[in-house]
Amino acid sequence: MTTSHVPALRRIPAAAESAAEIPALPFTPIPRPTLYADADRLSSARDGHVLLICAPAGTGKSVLTADWAARRAANGSDVAWLTVTDRLDDAAALWTALHARFDIAVTACPGPPIAQAAALVEALSARTTRTVLVLDDAHLLTDPLALAGVEYFLHHAPQTVTTVLCARFAPPIRWHVLDLHARLTRWGPGELAFTPAEIDTLCRDHGCELTGAELETLCTLTQGWAALVRIAATQVAARSDDRGAALTVLARPARAIADYLTSELVTGLPPALRQFLTYTSVPVAFTEQLADELVGGGAGHHLYELDRIDFPIASVVRDGDVWFSCHPLVRALFLAEGRRLGPQLCAELHRQSARWLCSAGLPAAALPHELAGADPHQLREFLSTCALRMVLDGMGATLFDQLARSAPDLLDDPFLWLVRVVDALVAGSTAAAVACLDTARARRAAKVSFASHERLDALTLAATIDVAATTGAVPTRIPDDVAPTGDPDLDAYTEIQIGTAFIASGAVERGEQLLHSGLALAEHATRPRLVLRALTRLAFAADAVDAATAMRDRAARALAIAEEHGLRETTDAVQATAVAAYGAYLQGETPDAAQVESLLTERVDHDGSCGPVAGWRGHVVGRLLELERAEGQSAAVDALRRSLLALLEHRAVPAATGSLILPVVWALLRVHDARTAQLLVERARGIVGEVPEVRLADAALHAVADRRKASCAVLEPLLDRAGDLRPVSAVTGWLLYSAAQHESRAPAKALTALEHALGSATPHRLLRPFLDVPAAMPLLDSYAGRLGRAESFAESIRRHPAARRRPAYPALTHTEMTVLKQLPSGRTAQQIAEDLGVSVNTVKTHLRGIYGKLGTNSRVDALDHARRGGLL
């Protein structure tokens, strides 16, 4: 029973020392208002309800029931309490005591126990007062006749009677009959367990004030078992100078807890059950199959017996298997007993556990057993086959922390340094990955690894490509294929990385083949992180050729895997979000606010540097999406420009970077900032070279400046090899060329170029270039009805909301734009003139030009039109 001296709502009065009286407690119990309320509801049900409370000794069954029963008696209920003893495990004695409690003469109901139970039912049926009957220590009822009478009473009890049975385990009664009639409620250790607040109250009552972390540790160790909480509180209070050490000792467990559990729980268990519990205490949790492996068979029978006596073993279903685990302190007790059986037996049990858990695909659970199994060969084989998987499953910190504590000499192995590279990349630490890769190469040159040369070669190649892909470099000397090692994790990871390298180098078709192969391996081996990576890289492959629909489909599959396996926060999932968002952007769809937020999220690396989770390319995509939603266009465009510059400075793959140059240039031109656009193009040329998108940006700048001949001079060489261009670039080039020919009074050439633009855009429904190129909508209007098979797609472009969102104003000059940007400040023309270093008349001249081009006659109207038109 649990003791506490905290103030209670009410003191329990003294009572006679009779088995038929509510026992008087020598302390004030901790109030349990939630359980009281639940019991009150059951007592008010008027269906002859039965409450069966089964839990080990010391869990507070009797204390809770006594306190609640006393409260019911104080509120007018008729309460009868009977504590079963060995003497009362007899039909005659039991029913004599029950009849006496209800003032029924024993001679009035002679006959067998069922007849006596029927007489009690009849007598209680005549009463109108709500009645509570408590049978404490009901597990001591073993006499068949006594049990038969109790069963009859429970099944036929009047509606006004509530029966409460407190027991360490349920007596053999047909409980299912009561279950079928919804008249039975079961409470177990889970319902009786003290909450953290109640544990804190009890500890404070013993003069022990715990911190939040200490309280959490105590809750985990005791799981709210009342007697254990009390003992623990006493032990910790006695060592108030070092509570951390006291809590550590408790987990061994402490002698006081071990003595209590031994006397109240373990003594009396058959030897076979004690051996079963000792052997199965080695793993933290076990299945029936693992238990069979450890004890040599018969686990099902032992589990049935433990369940029958309500031994404190919890069960939970994970991935279709039932996993069992003892109460932490009970497990610690049997672990100590196992150690007394000798180190050889313990080591063998650890090795058996490790082998079974590995074969079940649970390397993280197997690792502690491998380290405790004292078999260096088995440990090295485990690390060769499972270390990479643990890292890819996000368990890298667990792996390296446990190795550092138990086998630090292995950490300097070249293979584990390579695994560290992958772990750093999974954690998003590029700088750490680069450093670990350099160290791995140095260690491989200096020492022999426990892993085979095949594994080392494959992992070295894959990790090198992964680092290159993360840093934006183009890997060199990519092998067309690598011989499989037989390790599904390593083979899948290697093929995915080689496929990524081929895509980065422009060999998209070969890259996709390898990615599909890696995806199949990952799916067969049920490795969700590798499946997510393969799908994300396949989405990149579609991105490389502007296949917007495939981009979105593959990214959606990747995100579905991430959602299913709790991987939404991983780098691969965020990058898949970026691809899906860019695909939607290319098809002219409205961005999702949650996507924008995720792509603009930043993180701090281990070296203190800060960068976007999605990478700089994903960050640029996020800025593009943000621009579509922003009210202040100028600020959003400037943020987009700076994001693209950051991408360029990181020396990412030119093809991946180049595809984003055009959208940023068009954004700058929409706000009439051609000078900044020109500077950006020159900067891009200096970094990525004369990629087609840089030359197309030149053509766009010429077109905006009405230099048609210069624009065509840039475009014609590109369009002669239009098949080599990315679809978005091809569509943009044909639209610019069509506009130039249209204005040059060459309608046939203009129409042909427009048809080429629509032909390149239709397969992937690439609307974005038509929304970006200013002349696209007038061209579609001018040649409507003459576009043949592309007419339907052209009409959908004309109906797009964004096609009508931006009013067409005559272009403002650079100086007029400078003056316009001064207007929101509210400064006068004179103040603006002083800031610009010109005369006030010059400013007024520019203002008249602005008003005329925007079709307004006041500053307020001009600002309104400029904002709606995207100029501000």
mmCIF file with all atom_site columns, N, CA and C in Angstrom, residues 766-806:
data_model
loop_
_atom_site.group_PDB
_atom_site.id
_atom_site.type_symbol
_atom_site.label_atom_id
_atom_site.label_alt_id
_atom_site.label_comp_id
_atom_site.label_asym_id
_atom_site.label_entity_id
_atom_site.label_seq_id
_atom_site.pdbx_PDB_ins_code
_atom_site.Cartn_x
_atom_site.Cartn_y
_atom_site.Cartn_z
_atom_site.occupancy
_atom_site.B_iso_or_equiv
_atom_site.pdbx_formal_charge
_atom_site.auth_seq_id
_atom_site.auth_comp_id
_atom_site.auth_asym_id
_atom_site.auth_atom_id
_atom_site.pdbx_PDB_model_num
ATOM 1   N N  . LEU A 1 766 ? 3.775  23.405 -70.061 1.00 0.00 ? 766 LEU A N  1
ATOM 2   C CA . LEU A 1 766 ? 4.652  24.443 -69.509 1.00 0.00 ? 766 LEU A CA 1
ATOM 3   C C  . LEU A 1 766 ? 4.054  25.821 -69.790 1.00 0.00 ? 766 LEU A C  1
ATOM 4   N N  . LEU A 1 767 ? 3.242  26.315 -68.869 1.00 0.00 ? 767 LEU A N  1
ATOM 5   C CA . LEU A 1 767 ? 2.608  27.621 -69.026 1.00 0.00 ? 767 LEU A CA 1
ATOM 6   C C  . LEU A 1 767 ? 3.518  28.767 -68.643 1.00 0.00 ? 767 LEU A C  1
ATOM 7   N N  . ARG A 1 768 ? 4.494  28.508 -67.763 1.00 0.00 ? 768 ARG A N  1
ATOM 8   C CA . ARG A 1 768 ? 5.239  29.609 -67.163 1.00 0.00 ? 768 ARG A CA 1
ATOM 9   C C  . ARG A 1 768 ? 5.885  30.544 -68.178 1.00 0.00 ? 768 ARG A C  1
ATOM 10  N N  . PRO A 1 769 ? 6.559  30.063 -69.235 1.00 0.00 ? 769 PRO A N  1
ATOM 11  C CA . PRO A 1 769 ? 7.173  31.020 -70.178 1.00 0.00 ? 769 PRO A CA 1
ATOM 12  C C  . PRO A 1 769 ? 6.146  31.967 -70.793 1.00 0.00 ? 769 PRO A C  1
ATOM 13  N N  . PHE A 1 770 ? 4.919  31.501 -71.025 1.00 0.00 ? 770 PHE A N  1
ATOM 14  C CA . PHE A 1 770 ? 3.894  32.372 -71.597 1.00 0.00 ? 770 PHE A CA 1
ATOM 15  C C  . PHE A 1 770 ? 3.458  33.445 -70.604 1.00 0.00 ? 770 PHE A C  1
ATOM 16  N N  . LEU A 1 771 ? 3.609  33.148 -69.301 1.00 0.00 ? 771 LEU A N  1
ATOM 17  C CA . LEU A 1 771 ? 3.267  34.148 -68.285 1.00 0.00 ? 771 LEU A CA 1
ATOM 18  C C  . LEU A 1 771 ? 4.420  35.120 -68.053 1.00 0.00 ? 771 LEU A C  1
ATOM 19  N N  . ASP A 1 772 ? 5.649  34.685 -68.366 1.00 0.00 ? 772 ASP A N  1
ATOM 20  C CA . ASP A 1 772 ? 6.825  35.526 -68.136 1.00 0.00 ? 772 ASP A CA 1
ATOM 21  C C  . ASP A 1 772 ? 7.125  36.447 -69.315 1.00 0.00 ? 772 ASP A C  1
ATOM 22  N N  . VAL A 1 773 ? 7.117  35.911 -70.536 1.00 0.00 ? 773 VAL A N  1
ATOM 23  C CA . VAL A 1 773 ? 7.469  36.721 -71.711 1.00 0.00 ? 773 VAL A CA 1
ATOM 24  C C  . VAL A 1 773 ? 6.354  37.730 -71.968 1.00 0.00 ? 773 VAL A C  1
ATOM 25  N N  . PRO A 1 774 ? 6.615  39.022 -71.891 1.00 0.00 ? 774 PRO A N  1
ATOM 26  C CA . PRO A 1 774 ? 5.551  40.030 -71.991 1.00 0.00 ? 774 PRO A CA 1
ATOM 27  C C  . PRO A 1 774 ? 4.737  39.949 -73.279 1.00 0.00 ? 774 PRO A C  1
ATOM 28  N N  . ALA A 1 775 ? 5.373  39.577 -74.383 1.00 0.00 ? 775 ALA A N  1
ATOM 29  C CA . ALA A 1 775 ? 4.682  39.591 -75.663 1.00 0.00 ? 775 ALA A CA 1
ATOM 30  C C  . ALA A 1 775 ? 3.874  38.328 -75.929 1.00 0.00 ? 775 ALA A C  1
ATOM 31  N N  . ALA A 1 776 ? 3.920  37.348 -75.013 1.00 0.00 ? 776 ALA A N  1
ATOM 32  C CA . ALA A 1 776 ? 3.295  36.054 -75.292 1.00 0.00 ? 776 ALA A CA 1
ATOM 33  C C  . ALA A 1 776 ? 1.789  36.166 -75.458 1.00 0.00 ? 776 ALA A C  1
ATOM 34  N N  . MET A 1 777 ? 1.121  36.893 -74.570 1.00 0.00 ? 777 MET A N  1
ATOM 35  C CA . MET A 1 777 ? -0.336 36.979 -74.651 1.00 0.00 ? 777 MET A CA 1
ATOM 36  C C  . MET A 1 777 ? -0.810 37.715 -75.910 1.00 0.00 ? 777 MET A C  1
ATOM 37  N N  . PRO A 1 778 ? -0.214 38.853 -76.246 1.00 0.00 ? 778 PRO A N  1
ATOM 38  C CA . PRO A 1 778 ? -0.616 39.481 -77.513 1.00 0.00 ? 778 PRO A CA 1
ATOM 39  C C  . PRO A 1 778 ? -0.398 38.568 -78.717 1.00 0.00 ? 778 PRO A C  1
ATOM 40  N N  . LEU A 1 779 ? 0.677  37.778 -78.714 1.00 0.00 ? 779 LEU A N  1
ATOM 41  C CA . LEU A 1 779 ? 0.906  36.848 -79.820 1.00 0.00 ? 779 LEU A CA 1
ATOM 42  C C  . LEU A 1 779 ? -0.206 35.805 -79.904 1.00 0.00 ? 779 LEU A C  1
ATOM 43  N N  . LEU A 1 780 ? -0.589 35.234 -78.746 1.00 0.00 ? 780 LEU A N  1
ATOM 44  C CA . LEU A 1 780 ? -1.648 34.233 -78.737 1.00 0.00 ? 780 LEU A CA 1
ATOM 45  C C  . LEU A 1 780 ? -2.974 34.839 -79.201 1.00 0.00 ? 780 LEU A C  1
ATOM 46  N N  . ASP A 1 781 ? -3.204 36.085 -78.817 1.00 0.00 ? 781 ASP A N  1
ATOM 47  C CA . ASP A 1 781 ? -4.435 36.755 -79.274 1.00 0.00 ? 781 ASP A CA 1
ATOM 48  C C  . ASP A 1 781 ? -4.393 37.005 -80.783 1.00 0.00 ? 781 ASP A C  1
ATOM 49  N N  . SER A 1 782 ? -3.239 37.443 -81.262 1.00 0.00 ? 782 SER A N  1
ATOM 50  C CA . SER A 1 782 ? -3.125 37.801 -82.689 1.00 0.00 ? 782 SER A CA 1
ATOM 51  C C  . SER A 1 782 ? -3.286 36.593 -83.591 1.00 0.00 ? 782 SER A C  1
ATOM 52  N N  . TYR A 1 783 ? -2.784 35.442 -83.163 1.00 0.00 ? 783 TYR A N  1
ATOM 53  C CA . TYR A 1 783 ? -2.785 34.270 -84.043 1.00 0.00 ? 783 TYR A CA 1
ATOM 54  C C  . TYR A 1 783 ? -3.804 33.213 -83.601 1.00 0.00 ? 783 TYR A C  1
ATOM 55  N N  . ALA A 1 784 ? -4.750 33.624 -82.778 1.00 0.00 ? 784 ALA A N  1
ATOM 56  C CA . ALA A 1 784 ? -5.806 32.695 -82.351 1.00 0.00 ? 784 ALA A CA 1
ATOM 57  C C  . ALA A 1 784 ? -6.566 32.190 -83.571 1.00 0.00 ? 784 ALA A C  1
ATOM 58  N N  . GLY A 1 785 ? -6.885 30.905 -83.572 1.00 0.00 ? 785 GLY A N  1
ATOM 59  C CA . GLY A 1 785 ? -7.601 30.299 -84.679 1.00 0.00 ? 785 GLY A CA 1
ATOM 60  C C  . GLY A 1 785 ? -6.700 29.761 -85.766 1.00 0.00 ? 785 GLY A C  1
ATOM 61  N N  . ARG A 1 786 ? -5.380 30.035 -85.680 1.00 0.00 ? 786 ARG A N  1
ATOM 62  C CA . ARG A 1 786 ? -4.449 29.562 -86.707 1.00 0.00 ? 786 ARG A CA 1
ATOM 63  C C  . ARG A 1 786 ? -3.360 28.650 -86.125 1.00 0.00 ? 786 ARG A C  1
ATOM 64  N N  . LEU A 1 787 ? -3.639 28.101 -84.916 1.00 0.00 ? 787 LEU A N  1
ATOM 65  C CA . LEU A 1 787 ? -2.596 27.365 -84.205 1.00 0.00 ? 787 LEU A CA 1
ATOM 66  C C  . LEU A 1 787 ? -2.768 25.852 -84.293 1.00 0.00 ? 787 LEU A C  1
ATOM 67  N N  . GLY A 1 788 ? -3.748 25.398 -85.051 1.00 0.00 ? 788 GLY A N  1
ATOM 68  C CA . GLY A 1 788 ? -3.909 23.968 -85.300 1.00 0.00 ? 788 GLY A CA 1
ATOM 69  C C  . GLY A 1 788 ? -4.143 23.177 -84.027 1.00 0.00 ? 788 GLY A C  1
ATOM 70  N N  . ARG A 1 789 ? -3.380 22.087 -83.866 1.00 0.00 ? 789 ARG A N  1
ATOM 71  C CA . ARG A 1 789 ? -3.573 21.208 -82.719 1.00 0.00 ? 789 ARG A CA 1
ATOM 72  C C  . ARG A 1 789 ? -3.271 21.893 -81.388 1.00 0.00 ? 789 ARG A C  1
ATOM 73  N N  . ALA A 1 790 ? -2.473 22.925 -81.423 1.00 0.00 ? 790 ALA A N  1
ATOM 74  C CA . ALA A 1 790 ? -2.105 23.632 -80.189 1.00 0.00 ? 790 ALA A CA 1
ATOM 75  C C  . ALA A 1 790 ? -3.150 24.649 -79.763 1.00 0.00 ? 790 ALA A C  1
ATOM 76  N N  . GLU A 1 791 ? -4.245 24.765 -80.534 1.00 0.00 ? 791 GLU A N  1
ATOM 77  C CA . GLU A 1 791 ? -5.247 25.793 -80.233 1.00 0.00 ? 791 GLU A CA 1
ATOM 78  C C  . GLU A 1 791 ? -5.842 25.623 -78.837 1.00 0.00 ? 791 GLU A C  1
ATOM 79  N N  . SER A 1 792 ? -6.128 24.380 -78.474 1.00 0.00 ? 792 SER A N  1
ATOM 80  C CA . SER A 1 792 ? -6.745 24.133 -77.167 1.00 0.00 ? 792 SER A CA 1
ATOM 81  C C  . SER A 1 792 ? -5.815 24.556 -76.034 1.00 0.00 ? 792 SER A C  1
ATOM 82  N N  . PHE A 1 793 ? -4.535 24.168 -76.133 1.00 0.00 ? 793 PHE A N  1
ATOM 83  C CA . PHE A 1 793 ? -3.577 24.545 -75.104 1.00 0.00 ? 793 PHE A CA 1
ATOM 84  C C  . PHE A 1 793 ? -3.396 26.056 -75.063 1.00 0.00 ? 793 PHE A C  1
ATOM 85  N N  . ALA A 1 794 ? -3.349 26.687 -76.235 1.00 0.00 ? 794 ALA A N  1
ATOM 86  C CA . ALA A 1 794 ? -3.207 28.143 -76.288 1.00 0.00 ? 794 ALA A CA 1
ATOM 87  C C  . ALA A 1 794 ? -4.386 28.828 -75.617 1.00 0.00 ? 794 ALA A C  1
ATOM 88  N N  . GLU A 1 795 ? -5.575 28.295 -75.824 1.00 0.00 ? 795 GLU A N  1
ATOM 89  C CA . GLU A 1 795 ? -6.760 28.891 -75.201 1.00 0.00 ? 795 GLU A CA 1
ATOM 90  C C  . GLU A 1 795 ? -6.693 28.771 -73.680 1.00 0.00 ? 795 GLU A C  1
ATOM 91  N N  . SER A 1 796 ? -6.196 27.626 -73.183 1.00 0.00 ? 796 SER A N  1
ATOM 92  C CA . SER A 1 796 ? -6.074 27.481 -71.723 1.00 0.00 ? 796 SER A CA 1
ATOM 93  C C  . SER A 1 796 ? -5.074 28.482 -71.161 1.00 0.00 ? 796 SER A C  1
ATOM 94  N N  . ILE A 1 797 ? -4.042 28.821 -71.936 1.00 0.00 ? 797 ILE A N  1
ATOM 95  C CA . ILE A 1 797 ? -3.084 29.833 -71.485 1.00 0.00 ? 797 ILE A CA 1
ATOM 96  C C  . ILE A 1 797 ? -3.756 31.201 -71.433 1.00 0.00 ? 797 ILE A C  1
ATOM 97  N N  . ARG A 1 798 ? -4.529 31.517 -72.456 1.00 0.00 ? 798 ARG A N  1
ATOM 98  C CA . ARG A 1 798 ? -5.196 32.828 -72.478 1.00 0.00 ? 798 ARG A CA 1
ATOM 99  C C  . ARG A 1 798 ? -6.170 32.976 -71.324 1.00 0.00 ? 798 ARG A C  1
ATOM 100 N N  . ARG A 1 799 ? -6.765 31.855 -70.893 1.00 0.00 ? 799 ARG A N  1
ATOM 101 C CA . ARG A 1 799 ? -7.741 31.926 -69.791 1.00 0.00 ? 799 ARG A CA 1
ATOM 102 C C  . ARG A 1 799 ? -7.077 31.921 -68.419 1.00 0.00 ? 799 ARG A C  1
ATOM 103 N N  . HIS A 1 800 ? -5.784 31.730 -68.373 1.00 0.00 ? 800 HIS A N  1
ATOM 104 C CA . HIS A 1 800 ? -5.103 31.640 -67.075 1.00 0.00 ? 800 HIS A CA 1
ATOM 105 C C  . HIS A 1 800 ? -5.227 32.964 -66.321 1.00 0.00 ? 800 HIS A C  1
ATOM 106 N N  . PRO A 1 801 ? -5.551 32.922 -65.020 1.00 0.00 ? 801 PRO A N  1
ATOM 107 C CA . PRO A 1 801 ? -5.728 34.174 -64.253 1.00 0.00 ? 801 PRO A CA 1
ATOM 108 C C  . PRO A 1 801 ? -4.522 35.100 -64.309 1.00 0.00 ? 801 PRO A C  1
ATOM 109 N N  . ALA A 1 802 ? -3.324 34.531 -64.286 1.00 0.00 ? 802 ALA A N  1
ATOM 110 C CA . ALA A 1 802 ? -2.127 35.376 -64.275 1.00 0.00 ? 802 ALA A CA 1
ATOM 111 C C  . ALA A 1 802 ? -1.960 36.127 -65.579 1.00 0.00 ? 802 ALA A C  1
ATOM 112 N N  . ALA A 1 803 ? -2.591 35.657 -66.641 1.00 0.00 ? 803 ALA A N  1
ATOM 113 C CA . ALA A 1 803 ? -2.477 36.349 -67.927 1.00 0.00 ? 803 ALA A CA 1
ATOM 114 C C  . ALA A 1 803 ? -3.197 37.678 -67.904 1.00 0.00 ? 803 ALA A C  1
ATOM 115 N N  . ARG A 1 804 ? -4.140 37.835 -66.989 1.00 0.00 ? 804 ARG A N  1
ATOM 116 C CA . ARG A 1 804 ? -4.894 39.096 -66.911 1.00 0.00 ? 804 ARG A CA 1
ATOM 117 C C  . ARG A 1 804 ? -4.558 39.895 -65.666 1.00 0.00 ? 804 ARG A C  1
ATOM 118 N N  . ARG A 1 805 ? -3.630 39.376 -64.872 1.00 0.00 ? 805 ARG A N  1
ATOM 119 C CA . ARG A 1 805 ? -3.368 40.002 -63.587 1.00 0.00 ? 805 ARG A CA 1
ATOM 120 C C  . ARG A 1 805 ? -2.508 41.250 -63.706 1.00 0.00 ? 805 ARG A C  1
ATOM 121 N N  . ARG A 1 806 ? -1.620 41.268 -64.696 1.00 0.00 ? 806 ARG A N  1
ATOM 122 C CA . ARG A 1 806 ? -0.669 42.375 -64.800 1.00 0.00 ? 806 ARG A CA 1
ATOM 123 C C  . ARG A 1 806 ? -1.093 43.342 -65.898 1.00 0.00 ? 806 ARG A C  1
#
